[in-house]
């Protein structure tokens, strides 16, 4: 088995490290923003006066009835 040895200068390593850290920070900030948005959505949904599960069931039933109408019998 052969080994390949790469010599990389300190400045290049530093730039690579800084780039990787920057990417990681940006990704973390995106996830934090997404988490905040999801919390906002969850709190908005919980404050609604409607029963979401009941609404979903009604939509499913309406969709099913419409689908059945389109079936060739």
N, CA and C of each residue as an Amber inpcrd file, in Angstrom:
protein
   219
   0.8510000  -1.1690000   0.0000000   0.0000000   0.0000000   0.0000000
   0.8980000   1.2340000   0.0000000   0.5790000   2.1720000  -0.8540000
   1.3840000   3.3880000  -0.9770000   0.7880000   4.5050000  -0.1390000
   1.6460000   5.4120000   0.2470000   1.2030000   6.5850000   0.9950000
   1.5150000   7.8210000   0.1690000   0.6100000   8.7540000   0.2300000
   0.8300000  10.0340000  -0.4260000   0.9500000  11.0800000   0.6710000
   1.9990000  11.8320000   0.6260000   2.2140000  12.8750000   1.6210000
   2.0960000  14.2230000   0.9240000   1.1950000  15.0350000   1.4280000
   0.9980000  16.3700000   0.8790000   1.5820000  17.3910000   1.8400000
   2.3310000  18.2900000   1.3050000   2.8390000  19.3730000   2.1310000
   1.9960000  20.6020000   1.8460000   1.3450000  21.0800000   2.8860000
   0.4730000  22.2430000   2.7630000   1.0070000  23.3190000   3.6940000
   1.1260000  24.5020000   3.1630000   1.6460000  25.6090000   3.9490000
   0.6870000  26.0380000   5.0520000   1.2480000  26.6730000   6.0630000
   0.4350000  27.1250000   7.1920000  -0.6450000  28.1130000   6.7540000
  -0.3170000  29.0030000   5.8340000  -1.3030000  29.9810000   5.3700000
  -2.4800000  29.2920000   4.6810000  -2.1880000  28.2730000   3.8830000
  -3.2580000  27.5330000   3.2080000  -4.1270000  26.7940000   4.2180000
  -3.4940000  26.1770000   5.2040000  -4.2560000  25.4830000   6.2440000
  -5.1290000  26.4610000   7.0150000  -4.5810000  27.6200000   7.3010000
  -5.3360000  28.6340000   8.0210000  -6.5480000  29.0770000   7.2050000
  -6.3630000  29.3060000   5.9060000  -7.4750000  29.7020000   5.0350000
  -8.5350000  28.6020000   4.9510000  -8.0840000  27.3490000   4.8420000
  -9.0380000  26.2320000   4.8020000  -9.8340000  26.1500000   6.1000000
  -9.1400000  26.3090000   7.2140000  -9.8140000  26.2720000   8.5120000
 -10.8100000  27.4040000   8.6670000 -10.4120000  28.6010000   8.2650000
 -11.3130000  29.7480000   8.3590000 -12.5390000  29.5540000   7.4780000
 -12.3350000  29.0170000   6.2890000 -13.4520000  28.7620000   5.3830000
 -14.4180000  27.7520000   5.9900000 -13.8760000  26.6930000   6.5540000
 -14.7270000  25.6510000   7.1570000 -15.4970000  26.2020000   8.3560000
 -14.8320000  27.0100000   9.1690000 -15.5020000  27.6090000  10.3220000
 -16.6190000  28.5370000   9.8550000 -16.3540000  29.3240000   8.8270000
 -17.3680000  30.2320000   8.2910000 -18.5790000  29.4500000   7.7830000
 -18.3330000  28.3580000   7.0620000 -19.4340000  27.5240000   6.5620000
 -20.2490000  26.9530000   7.7180000 -19.5600000  26.5030000   8.7580000
 -20.2450000  25.9170000   9.9110000 -21.0950000  26.9650000  10.6270000
 -20.5720000  28.1660000  10.7740000 -21.3230000  29.2450000  11.4170000
 -22.5620000  29.5900000  10.5970000 -22.4080000  29.6920000   9.2840000
 -23.5510000  30.0050000   8.4210000 -24.6210000  28.9270000   8.5130000
 -24.2010000  27.6720000   8.5290000 -25.1600000  26.5640000   8.6340000
 -25.8820000  26.6070000   9.9790000 -25.1330000  26.8720000  11.0400000
 -25.7370000  26.9530000  12.3700000 -26.7400000  28.0930000  12.4370000
 -26.3970000  29.2350000  11.8650000 -27.3220000  30.3710000  11.8580000
 -28.5880000  30.0570000  11.0670000 -28.4440000  29.3280000   9.9620000
 -29.6240000  28.9320000   9.1840000 -30.5380000  28.0490000  10.0200000
 -29.9460000  27.0760000  10.7460000 -30.7510000  26.1780000  11.5730000
 -31.4160000  26.9350000  12.7170000 -30.6970000  27.8990000  13.2990000
 -31.2810000  28.6900000  14.3810000 -32.4580000  29.5160000  13.8640000
 -32.3120000  30.0860000  12.6720000 -33.4000000  30.8560000  12.0710000
 -34.5900000  29.9490000  11.7830000 -34.3120000  28.7520000  11.2340000
 -35.3690000  27.7930000  10.9320000 -36.0940000  27.3850000  12.2160000
 -35.3350000  27.1480000  13.2770000 -35.9370000  26.7520000  14.5530000
 -36.8380000  27.8670000  15.0770000 -36.3780000  29.1130000  14.9600000
 -37.1930000  30.2440000  15.3910000 -38.4720000  30.3620000  14.5840000
 -38.3700000  30.1560000  13.2740000 -39.5650000  30.2150000  12.4270000
 -40.5460000  29.1050000  12.7840000 -40.0210000  27.9110000  13.0410000
 -40.9020000  26.8010000  13.4050000 -41.5950000  27.0650000  14.7380000
 -40.8820000  27.6820000  15.6860000 -41.5120000  28.0290000  16.9630000
 -42.6160000  29.0480000  16.7450000 -42.3660000  30.0210000  15.8720000
 -43.3850000  31.0310000  15.5780000 -44.6170000  30.3910000  14.9550000
 -44.3920000  29.4800000  14.0250000 -45.5100000  28.7860000  13.3750000
 -46.2770000  27.9550000  14.3920000 -45.5510000  27.2440000  15.2460000
 -46.2040000  26.4000000  16.2470000 -47.0340000  27.2390000  17.2120000
 -46.4980000  28.3670000  17.6490000 -47.2640000  29.2010000  18.5790000
 -48.4740000  29.8160000  17.8840000 -48.3270000  30.1850000  16.6120000
 -49.4640000  30.7350000  15.8710000 -50.5510000  29.6800000  15.6960000
 -50.1440000  28.4550000  15.3920000 -51.1270000  27.3780000  15.2250000
 -51.8220000  27.0500000  16.5380000 -51.0720000  27.0710000  17.6300000
 -51.6840000  26.7320000  18.9170000 -52.6440000  27.8200000  19.3880000
 -52.4700000  29.0420000  18.9060000 -53.3640000  30.1210000  19.3260000
 -54.6380000  30.1860000  18.4810000 -54.6960000  29.4190000  17.4100000
 -55.8980000  29.4170000  16.5740000 -57.0670000  28.7970000  17.3240000
 -58.2410000  29.2730000  17.0130000 -59.4410000  28.7780000  17.6880000
 -60.0690000  27.5920000  16.9640000 -59.3770000  27.0640000  15.9490000
 -59.9380000  25.9390000  15.2060000 -59.2250000  24.6510000  15.6060000
 -59.9140000  23.5630000  15.4130000 -59.3330000  22.2500000  15.6780000
 -58.6540000  21.7820000  14.3890000 -57.3350000  21.8110000  14.3900000
 -56.5750000  21.5150000  13.1750000 -56.8300000  20.0860000  12.7000000
 -56.8710000  19.1410000  13.6260000 -57.0940000  17.7470000  13.2350000
 -58.4580000  17.5830000  12.5670000 -59.4520000  18.2700000  13.0960000
 -60.7940000  18.1990000  12.5120000 -60.7950000  18.8040000  11.1070000
 -60.0950000  19.9250000  10.9410000 -59.9980000  20.5650000   9.6290000
 -59.3040000  19.6480000   8.6210000 -58.2350000  18.9860000   9.0510000
 -57.5100000  18.0760000   8.1660000 -58.4120000  16.9260000   7.7460000
 -59.1670000  16.3800000   8.6790000 -60.0870000  15.2860000   8.3530000
 -61.1520000  15.7460000   7.3560000 -61.6600000  16.9480000   7.5370000
 -62.6650000  17.4710000   6.6040000 -62.0700000  17.6390000   5.2080000
 -60.8510000  18.1320000   5.1330000 -60.1900000  18.3070000   3.8330000
 -59.9530000  16.9590000   3.1720000 -59.5210000  15.9730000   3.9620000
 -59.3120000  14.6260000   3.4170000 -60.6170000  14.0610000   2.8710000
 -61.6840000  14.2230000   3.6340000 -62.9840000  13.6970000   3.2120000
 -63.4610000  14.3970000   1.9420000 -63.3360000  15.7160000   1.8930000
 -63.7270000  16.4560000   0.6850000 -62.9120000  16.0070000  -0.5230000
 -61.6170000  15.8270000  -0.3220000 -60.7470000  15.3850000  -1.4200000
 -61.1470000  14.0000000  -1.8950000 -61.4580000  13.1200000  -0.9530000
 -61.8490000  11.7570000  -1.3020000 -63.1530000  11.7620000  -2.0980000
 -64.1220000  12.5720000  -1.6660000 -65.4010000  12.6530000  -2.3750000
 -65.1990000  13.1940000  -3.7920000 -64.3560000  14.2000000  -3.9290000
 -64.0800000  14.7650000  -5.2460000 -63.3710000  13.7450000  -6.1390000
 -62.4520000  12.9950000  -5.5600000 -61.7400000  11.9630000  -6.3110000
 -62.7190000  10.8980000  -6.8020000 -63.6450000  10.4830000  -5.9230000
 -64.6110000   9.4560000  -6.3040000 -65.5160000   9.9380000  -7.4380000
 -65.8380000  11.2240000  -7.4590000 -66.6810000  11.7690000  -8.5280000
 -65.9920000  11.6640000  -9.8860000 -64.6700000  11.7750000  -9.8790000
 -63.9170000  11.7520000 -11.1330000 -63.6450000  10.3410000 -11.6410000
 -63.9040000   9.3310000 -10.8250000 -63.6630000   7.9530000 -11.2530000
 -64.7020000   7.5350000 -12.2960000 -64.2530000   6.8790000 -13.3540000
 -65.2250000   6.3820000 -14.3390000 -65.9140000   5.1300000 -13.7880000
 -67.2220000   5.2060000 -13.6850000 -67.9660000   4.0500000 -13.1560000
 -68.8280000   3.4200000 -14.2080000
